[in-house]
mmCIF file of C-alpha atoms and ligand atoms in Angstrom:
data_model
loop_
_atom_site.group_PDB
_atom_site.id
_atom_site.type_symbol
_atom_site.label_atom_id
_atom_site.label_comp_id
_atom_site.label_asym_id
_atom_site.label_seq_id
_atom_site.Cartn_x
_atom_site.Cartn_y
_atom_site.Cartn_z
ATOM 1 C CA UNK A 613 0.044 0.313 0.061
ATOM 2 C CA UNK A 614 1.363 3.422 -0.889
ATOM 3 C CA UNK A 615 1.844 5.723 2.002
ATOM 4 C CA UNK A 616 -1.006 8.280 2.301
ATOM 5 C CA UNK A 617 0.397 11.982 2.379
ATOM 6 C CA UNK A 618 2.882 13.791 0.793
ATOM 7 C CA UNK A 619 6.520 14.537 2.162
ATOM 8 C CA UNK A 620 7.235 18.317 4.107
ATOM 9 C CA UNK A 621 9.445 20.039 5.646
ATOM 10 C CA UNK A 622 11.079 17.787 8.503
ATOM 11 C CA UNK A 623 11.708 20.640 10.900
ATOM 12 C CA UNK A 624 11.886 19.108 14.618
ATOM 13 C CA UNK A 625 13.414 20.064 17.940
ATOM 14 C CA UNK A 626 14.302 18.590 21.057
ATOM 15 C CA UNK A 627 11.839 18.407 23.962
ATOM 16 C CA UNK A 628 9.428 20.527 21.557
ATOM 17 C CA UNK A 629 6.622 18.267 21.959
ATOM 18 C CA UNK A 630 6.960 17.866 25.927
ATOM 19 C CA UNK A 631 3.296 19.612 26.619
ATOM 20 C CA UNK A 632 1.557 17.428 24.805
ATOM 21 C CA UNK A 633 3.564 14.554 25.889
ATOM 22 C CA UNK A 634 2.569 15.440 29.614
ATOM 23 C CA UNK A 635 -0.989 15.716 28.925
ATOM 24 C CA UNK A 636 -1.297 12.382 26.925
ATOM 25 C CA UNK A 637 0.339 10.552 29.980
ATOM 26 C CA UNK A 638 -1.842 12.490 32.516
ATOM 27 C CA UNK A 639 -5.024 11.942 30.058
ATOM 28 C CA UNK A 640 -4.504 8.868 28.290
ATOM 29 C CA UNK A 641 -2.413 6.946 30.675
ATOM 30 C CA UNK A 642 -5.236 4.932 32.117
ATOM 31 C CA UNK A 643 -6.048 4.003 28.347
ATOM 32 C CA UNK A 644 -2.864 3.158 27.519
ATOM 33 C CA UNK A 645 -2.464 0.829 30.990
ATOM 34 C CA UNK A 646 -5.739 -0.963 29.758
ATOM 35 C CA UNK A 647 -4.890 -1.490 26.351
ATOM 36 C CA UNK A 648 -4.877 -5.097 24.850
ATOM 37 C CA UNK A 649 -2.016 -4.235 22.541
ATOM 38 C CA UNK A 650 0.051 -0.895 23.936
ATOM 39 C CA UNK A 651 0.956 0.108 20.279
ATOM 40 C CA UNK A 652 1.563 4.144 20.045
ATOM 41 C CA UNK A 653 2.268 5.646 16.509
ATOM 42 C CA UNK A 654 4.345 8.751 16.312
ATOM 43 C CA UNK A 655 3.349 10.348 13.052
ATOM 44 C CA UNK A 656 5.616 12.381 10.788
ATOM 45 C CA UNK A 657 8.592 12.605 13.449
ATOM 46 C CA UNK A 658 10.918 14.570 10.918
ATOM 47 C CA UNK A 659 14.708 15.036 9.917
ATOM 48 C CA UNK A 660 15.401 13.634 12.979
ATOM 49 C CA UNK A 661 13.380 10.816 15.430
ATOM 50 C CA UNK A 662 14.286 12.493 18.675
ATOM 51 C CA UNK A 663 10.877 13.540 19.549
ATOM 52 C CA UNK A 664 9.734 9.761 19.277
ATOM 53 C CA UNK A 665 12.236 8.631 21.330
ATOM 54 C CA UNK A 666 11.332 11.161 23.970
ATOM 55 C CA UNK A 667 7.801 10.053 23.362
ATOM 56 C CA UNK A 668 8.842 6.241 24.186
ATOM 57 C CA UNK A 669 10.562 7.103 27.345
ATOM 58 C CA UNK A 670 7.836 9.339 28.502
ATOM 59 C CA UNK A 671 5.197 6.453 27.643
ATOM 60 C CA UNK A 672 7.400 3.676 29.118
ATOM 61 C CA UNK A 673 6.881 5.608 32.963
ATOM 62 C CA UNK A 674 3.328 4.520 32.323
ATOM 63 C CA UNK A 675 3.100 1.352 30.625
ATOM 64 C CA UNK A 676 6.964 0.065 30.484
ATOM 65 C CA UNK A 677 6.136 -2.804 27.798
ATOM 66 C CA UNK A 678 4.757 0.153 25.326
ATOM 67 C CA UNK A 679 5.769 -0.160 21.813
ATOM 68 C CA UNK A 680 6.193 3.039 20.121
ATOM 69 C CA UNK A 681 6.373 3.010 16.395
ATOM 70 C CA UNK A 682 7.990 6.208 14.267
ATOM 71 C CA UNK A 683 5.761 6.384 11.020
ATOM 72 C CA UNK A 684 7.217 8.704 8.330
ATOM 73 C CA UNK A 685 6.568 9.293 4.618
ATOM 74 C CA UNK A 686 9.894 10.054 3.695
ATOM 75 C CA UNK A 687 12.067 7.169 3.323
ATOM 76 C CA UNK A 688 15.245 8.917 3.787
ATOM 77 C CA UNK A 689 13.934 10.066 7.153
ATOM 78 C CA UNK A 690 12.926 6.553 8.265
ATOM 79 C CA UNK A 691 16.808 5.214 7.219
ATOM 80 C CA UNK A 692 18.081 8.017 9.200
ATOM 81 C CA UNK A 693 16.387 6.719 12.301
ATOM 82 C CA UNK A 694 17.175 3.216 12.134
ATOM 83 C CA UNK A 695 20.187 3.513 14.908
ATOM 84 C CA UNK A 696 17.943 5.060 17.282
ATOM 85 C CA UNK A 697 15.676 1.831 17.382
ATOM 86 C CA UNK A 698 15.722 0.071 20.347
ATOM 87 C CA UNK A 699 13.347 -2.217 22.216
ATOM 88 C CA UNK A 700 9.750 -1.108 21.945
ATOM 89 C CA UNK A 701 11.094 1.554 19.486
ATOM 90 C CA UNK A 702 10.929 1.351 16.221
ATOM 91 C CA UNK A 703 10.685 3.496 12.618
ATOM 92 C CA UNK A 704 9.054 2.656 9.685
ATOM 93 C CA UNK A 705 7.286 4.327 6.473
ATOM 94 C CA UNK A 706 4.179 5.104 6.506
ATOM 95 C CA UNK A 707 1.273 7.656 6.061
ATOM 96 C CA UNK A 708 -2.242 8.874 7.067
ATOM 97 C CA UNK A 709 -3.202 5.001 6.668
ATOM 98 C CA UNK A 710 -0.763 4.236 9.796
ATOM 99 C CA UNK A 711 0.889 1.262 7.442
ATOM 100 C CA UNK A 712 -1.351 -1.257 8.601
ATOM 101 C CA UNK A 713 -1.227 -0.657 12.194
ATOM 102 C CA UNK A 714 -3.990 -0.533 14.747
ATOM 103 C CA UNK A 715 -2.851 2.017 17.605
ATOM 104 C CA UNK A 716 -4.323 3.073 20.725
ATOM 105 C CA UNK A 717 -2.738 6.548 20.408
ATOM 106 C CA UNK A 718 -1.466 8.256 17.573
ATOM 107 C CA UNK A 719 0.439 11.404 17.838
ATOM 108 C CA UNK A 720 0.767 13.661 14.962
ATOM 109 C CA UNK A 721 2.498 16.521 15.550
ATOM 110 C CA UNK A 722 3.213 19.228 12.839
ATOM 111 C CA UNK A 723 2.105 17.323 10.009
ATOM 112 C CA UNK A 724 -1.099 18.495 8.869
ATOM 113 C CA UNK A 725 -0.006 22.047 9.113
ATOM 114 C CA UNK A 726 1.880 21.865 6.088
ATOM 115 C CA UNK A 727 -0.994 20.385 4.200
ATOM 116 C CA UNK A 728 -4.005 22.237 2.251
ATOM 117 C CA UNK A 729 -7.110 22.721 4.605
ATOM 118 C CA UNK A 730 -8.859 20.784 2.128
ATOM 119 C CA UNK A 731 -7.191 17.417 2.905
ATOM 120 C CA UNK A 732 -7.936 17.689 6.624
ATOM 121 C CA UNK A 733 -10.906 15.845 6.551
ATOM 122 C CA UNK A 734 -9.537 13.111 4.560
ATOM 123 C CA UNK A 735 -6.859 12.335 6.553
ATOM 124 C CA UNK A 736 -8.548 12.506 9.515
ATOM 125 C CA UNK A 737 -10.806 9.956 8.124
ATOM 126 C CA UNK A 738 -7.713 7.474 7.466
ATOM 127 C CA UNK A 739 -6.277 8.344 10.927
ATOM 128 C CA UNK A 740 -9.404 7.766 12.927
ATOM 129 C CA UNK A 741 -10.481 4.268 10.825
ATOM 130 C CA UNK A 742 -6.947 2.986 11.902
ATOM 131 C CA UNK A 743 -7.085 3.443 15.444
ATOM 132 C CA UNK A 744 -7.740 0.422 17.755
ATOM 133 C CA UNK A 745 -11.270 0.427 19.570
ATOM 134 C CA UNK A 746 -11.175 3.197 22.288
ATOM 135 C CA UNK A 747 -8.256 4.960 20.393
ATOM 136 C CA UNK A 748 -7.406 8.492 20.262
ATOM 137 C CA UNK A 749 -5.369 10.694 17.935
ATOM 138 C CA UNK A 750 -3.683 13.757 18.811
ATOM 139 C CA UNK A 751 -3.481 16.439 15.357
ATOM 140 C CA UNK A 752 -1.699 19.489 16.840
ATOM 141 C CA UNK A 753 1.056 22.011 16.159
ATOM 142 C CA UNK A 754 3.378 23.924 18.057
ATOM 143 C CA UNK A 755 6.327 26.836 17.970
ATOM 144 C CA UNK A 756 9.739 25.861 17.409
ATOM 145 C CA UNK A 757 10.773 25.410 21.010
ATOM 146 C CA UNK A 758 7.465 24.268 22.292
ATOM 147 C CA UNK A 759 6.324 26.817 24.360
ATOM 148 C CA UNK A 760 3.087 26.945 22.911
ATOM 149 C CA UNK A 761 0.976 24.545 21.572
ATOM 150 C CA UNK A 762 -2.914 23.427 20.340
ATOM 151 C CA UNK A 763 -4.153 20.146 19.615
ATOM 152 C CA UNK A 764 -7.318 18.465 18.821
ATOM 153 C CA UNK A 765 -8.258 15.287 20.026
ATOM 154 C CA UNK A 766 -9.959 12.723 17.607
ATOM 155 C CA UNK A 767 -11.713 9.164 18.266
ATOM 156 C CA UNK A 768 -12.922 6.668 15.845
ATOM 157 C CA UNK A 769 -15.860 8.710 15.725
ATOM 158 C CA UNK A 770 -14.385 12.371 15.209
ATOM 159 C CA UNK A 771 -13.046 15.256 16.807
ATOM 160 C CA UNK A 772 -13.587 15.368 20.354
ATOM 161 C CA UNK A 773 -11.704 18.134 22.200
ATOM 162 C CA UNK A 774 -9.569 21.042 21.492
ATOM 163 C CA UNK A 775 -6.679 21.745 23.760
ATOM 164 C CA UNK A 776 -4.255 25.090 24.197
ATOM 165 C CA UNK A 777 -1.307 24.652 26.252
ATOM 166 C CA UNK A 778 1.162 27.407 26.839
ATOM 167 C CA UNK A 779 4.438 28.029 29.189
ATOM 168 C CA UNK A 780 3.007 30.364 31.495
ATOM 169 C CA UNK A 781 6.104 32.238 32.470
ATOM 170 C CA UNK A 782 6.593 33.315 28.494
ATOM 171 C CA UNK A 783 3.326 33.745 27.639
ATOM 172 C CA UNK A 784 2.324 37.254 26.848
ATOM 173 C CA UNK A 785 -0.936 36.895 25.895
ATOM 174 C CA UNK A 786 -3.765 33.950 24.829
ATOM 175 C CA UNK A 787 -4.074 36.014 21.485
ATOM 176 C CA UNK A 788 -0.993 34.406 20.452
ATOM 177 C CA UNK A 789 -2.350 30.791 20.336
ATOM 178 C CA UNK A 790 -4.360 32.487 16.787
ATOM 179 C CA UNK A 791 -1.110 32.084 15.108
ATOM 180 C CA UNK A 792 -0.466 28.409 16.066
ATOM 181 C CA UNK A 793 -3.962 26.726 15.730
ATOM 182 C CA UNK A 794 -4.220 23.112 14.208
ATOM 183 C CA UNK A 795 -5.021 23.411 10.424
ATOM 184 C CA UNK A 796 -8.564 22.436 10.703
ATOM 185 C CA UNK A 797 -9.243 25.927 12.697
ATOM 186 C CA UNK A 798 -6.440 28.563 11.674
ATOM 187 C CA UNK A 799 -8.453 29.675 8.878
ATOM 188 C CA UNK A 800 -11.663 30.117 10.434
ATOM 189 C CA UNK A 801 -10.435 32.592 13.243
ATOM 190 C CA UNK A 802 -12.627 35.235 11.846
ATOM 191 C CA UNK A 803 -15.169 37.394 13.368
ATOM 192 C CA UNK A 804 -18.184 35.171 13.535
ATOM 193 C CA UNK A 805 -16.486 32.190 14.200
ATOM 194 C CA UNK A 806 -16.801 30.536 17.606
ATOM 195 C CA UNK A 807 -12.630 29.903 17.871
ATOM 196 C CA UNK A 808 -12.517 33.774 17.139
ATOM 197 C CA UNK A 809 -15.015 34.479 19.762
ATOM 198 C CA UNK A 810 -13.411 32.140 22.196
ATOM 199 C CA UNK A 811 -9.784 33.360 21.681
ATOM 200 C CA UNK A 812 -11.139 36.848 22.132
ATOM 201 C CA UNK A 813 -12.870 36.071 25.456
ATOM 202 C CA UNK A 814 -9.844 34.337 26.809
ATOM 203 C CA UNK A 815 -7.622 37.588 25.786
ATOM 204 C CA UNK A 816 -10.112 39.972 27.344
ATOM 205 C CA UNK A 817 -10.261 37.733 30.781
ATOM 206 C CA UNK A 818 -6.795 37.560 30.439
ATOM 207 C CA UNK A 819 -6.226 41.320 30.474
ATOM 208 C CA UNK A 820 -8.775 41.456 33.670
ATOM 209 C CA UNK A 821 -6.897 38.797 35.335
ATOM 210 C CA UNK A 822 -3.933 41.118 35.049
ATOM 211 C CA UNK A 823 -3.573 41.763 39.089
ATOM 212 C CA UNK A 824 -3.056 38.132 39.789
ATOM 213 C CA UNK A 825 0.359 38.503 37.751
ATOM 214 C CA UNK A 826 1.465 39.599 41.253
ATOM 215 C CA UNK A 827 1.202 35.965 42.576
ATOM 216 C CA UNK A 828 2.846 34.533 39.186
ATOM 217 C CA UNK A 829 1.309 33.509 35.839
ATOM 218 C CA UNK A 830 -0.338 30.407 37.352
ATOM 219 C CA UNK A 831 -2.611 32.505 39.251
ATOM 220 C CA UNK A 832 -3.474 35.025 36.548
ATOM 221 C CA UNK A 833 -4.186 31.990 33.838
ATOM 222 C CA UNK A 834 -6.564 30.181 36.319
ATOM 223 C CA UNK A 835 -8.332 33.256 36.949
ATOM 224 C CA UNK A 836 -8.694 34.017 33.290
ATOM 225 C CA UNK A 837 -10.155 30.396 32.876
ATOM 226 C CA UNK A 838 -12.495 30.976 35.775
ATOM 227 C CA UNK A 839 -13.912 34.491 34.098
ATOM 228 C CA UNK A 840 -14.142 32.736 30.730
ATOM 229 C CA UNK A 841 -15.888 29.648 31.976
ATOM 230 C CA UNK A 842 -18.393 32.315 34.032
ATOM 231 C CA UNK A 843 -19.357 33.478 30.210
ATOM 232 C CA UNK A 844 -20.243 30.247 29.130
ATOM 233 C CA UNK A 845 -17.317 28.877 27.563
ATOM 234 C CA UNK A 846 -17.194 25.011 28.491
ATOM 235 C CA UNK A 847 -13.613 24.726 29.002
ATOM 236 C CA UNK A 848 -13.124 21.607 31.215
ATOM 237 C CA UNK A 849 -13.033 21.994 34.995
ATOM 238 C CA UNK A 850 -9.263 20.680 35.247
ATOM 239 C CA UNK A 851 -7.768 22.908 37.492
ATOM 240 C CA UNK A 852 -4.479 20.737 37.728
ATOM 241 C CA UNK A 853 -4.372 20.721 33.903
ATOM 242 C CA UNK A 854 -4.872 25.036 34.227
ATOM 243 C CA UNK A 855 -1.951 25.271 36.625
ATOM 244 C CA UNK A 856 0.185 23.456 34.072
ATOM 245 C CA UNK A 857 -1.121 26.265 31.173
ATOM 246 C CA UNK A 858 -3.521 23.656 29.751
ATOM 247 C CA UNK A 859 -6.894 24.343 28.785
ATOM 248 C CA UNK A 860 -9.394 21.908 27.244
ATOM 249 C CA UNK A 861 -12.880 22.552 25.811
ATOM 250 C CA UNK A 862 -15.345 20.403 23.428
ATOM 251 C CA UNK A 863 -15.226 20.410 19.951
ATOM 252 C CA UNK A 864 -18.729 21.295 19.382
ATOM 253 C CA UNK A 865 -18.154 24.556 21.543
ATOM 254 C CA UNK A 866 -15.550 25.460 18.575
ATOM 255 C CA UNK A 867 -16.210 23.786 15.661
ATOM 256 C CA UNK A 868 -16.161 26.392 12.473
ATOM 257 C CA UNK A 869 -19.694 27.476 11.217
ATOM 258 C CA UNK A 870 -19.588 26.960 7.597
ATOM 259 C CA UNK A 871 -21.440 29.684 6.860
ATOM 260 C CA UNK A 872 -19.036 32.394 8.735
ATOM 261 C CA UNK A 873 -16.082 31.707 6.995
ATOM 262 C CA UNK A 874 -14.414 33.152 4.323
ATOM 263 C CA UNK A 875 -12.303 31.422 1.651
ATOM 264 C CA UNK A 876 -9.778 29.396 3.493
ATOM 265 C CA UNK A 877 -6.041 30.401 2.564
ATOM 266 C CA UNK A 878 -4.289 27.707 1.863
HETATM 267 C C1 LIG B 1415 7.566 19.489 10.613
HETATM 268 S S1 LIG B 1415 7.927 17.976 10.942
HETATM 269 C C2 LIG B 1415 7.585 17.659 12.248
HETATM 270 C C3 LIG B 1415 8.535 16.567 13.374
HETATM 271 C C4 LIG B 1415 7.726 16.188 14.617
HETATM 272 N N1 LIG B 1415 6.515 15.650 14.727
HETATM 273 C C5 LIG B 1415 7.700 17.681 15.275
HETATM 274 O O1 LIG B 1415 6.365 17.880 15.356
HETATM 275 O O2 LIG B 1415 8.903 18.180 15.783
HETATM 276 C C6 LIG B 1415 6.587 16.991 9.388
HETATM 277 C C7 LIG B 1415 6.919 15.455 9.207
HETATM 278 O O3 LIG B 1415 5.792 15.141 8.797
HETATM 279 C C8 LIG B 1415 6.409 14.038 7.552
HETATM 280 N N2 LIG B 1415 5.092 13.875 7.139
HETATM 281 C C9 LIG B 1415 4.220 14.838 5.898
HETATM 282 N N3 LIG B 1415 2.970 14.267 6.108
HETATM 283 C C10 LIG B 1415 3.091 12.653 6.162
HETATM 284 C C11 LIG B 1415 2.322 11.774 5.923
HETATM 285 N N4 LIG B 1415 1.102 11.757 5.747
HETATM 286 N N5 LIG B 1415 2.681 10.939 6.738
HETATM 287 C C12 LIG B 1415 3.752 10.468 7.762
HETATM 288 N N6 LIG B 1415 4.492 11.639 7.828
HETATM 289 C C13 LIG B 1415 4.197 12.673 7.042
HETATM 290 C C14 LIG B 1415 7.229 15.128 6.771
HETATM 291 O O4 LIG B 1415 7.836 14.280 5.759
HETATM 292 C C15 LIG B 1415 7.682 15.780 8.164
HETATM 293 O O5 LIG B 1415 9.204 15.050 8.053
#
């Protein structure tokens, strides 16, 4: 089977995916612990497999017998990764079809951002169909050092949640999430769209919470979220996540409204 997708830039960085990895361990640790086959795929690991090696190390603390497979559509990158293979960690060629694997977790970071938006639905469908029962796929993006990240979690039925994650000590304003939204949302951050209204509400609350900066950025972020929730945004009530700089919303609350979007810019 021909791998589904196209080769794109391979930019990566050590430790840039720590935020999503920590979140995965916390939120889906029990899914991994309970999996009949503890198989995890890192799709599109890039020019160096460093973040796949890190993912495997982090997941091993949750499930010591986890099997991590790094899949890349670029065969040269698969060859270059072979020296990093180890027990429970391998690298193979594959695309959105996941090379016939049936993983319980897929992490696809900074992959779809390089595709036209029109290809997202097809890629999501292929990824979802390849998941093991109860499995999840994380489609996300982040900045180069991994201080700002956003991701959509999909299950076998469709997108389930959106998560925004930031290193709070360097966060100027939640408005900066706008530059790092997943492909499915970035072109819909326009007036009239839920994601635009949500980021505006979060940014306004961040400004109102400025006095809490005295007590540290975590306090400020927590107050920002409490205020935003009080205006009706259904951010999950997980204060331990807020203190880490993470917030999660159900997908239906930010799904783009087809009538409200200008032609997408790919
Ligand atoms: C920017 S790198 C991301 C590296 C790493 N995941 C990160 O976030 O730092 C994107 C990689 O995805 C690969 N890629 C693009 N489409 C793919 C697909 N359909 N299946 C597998 N890999 C793909 C590209 O070849 C490229 O190496």
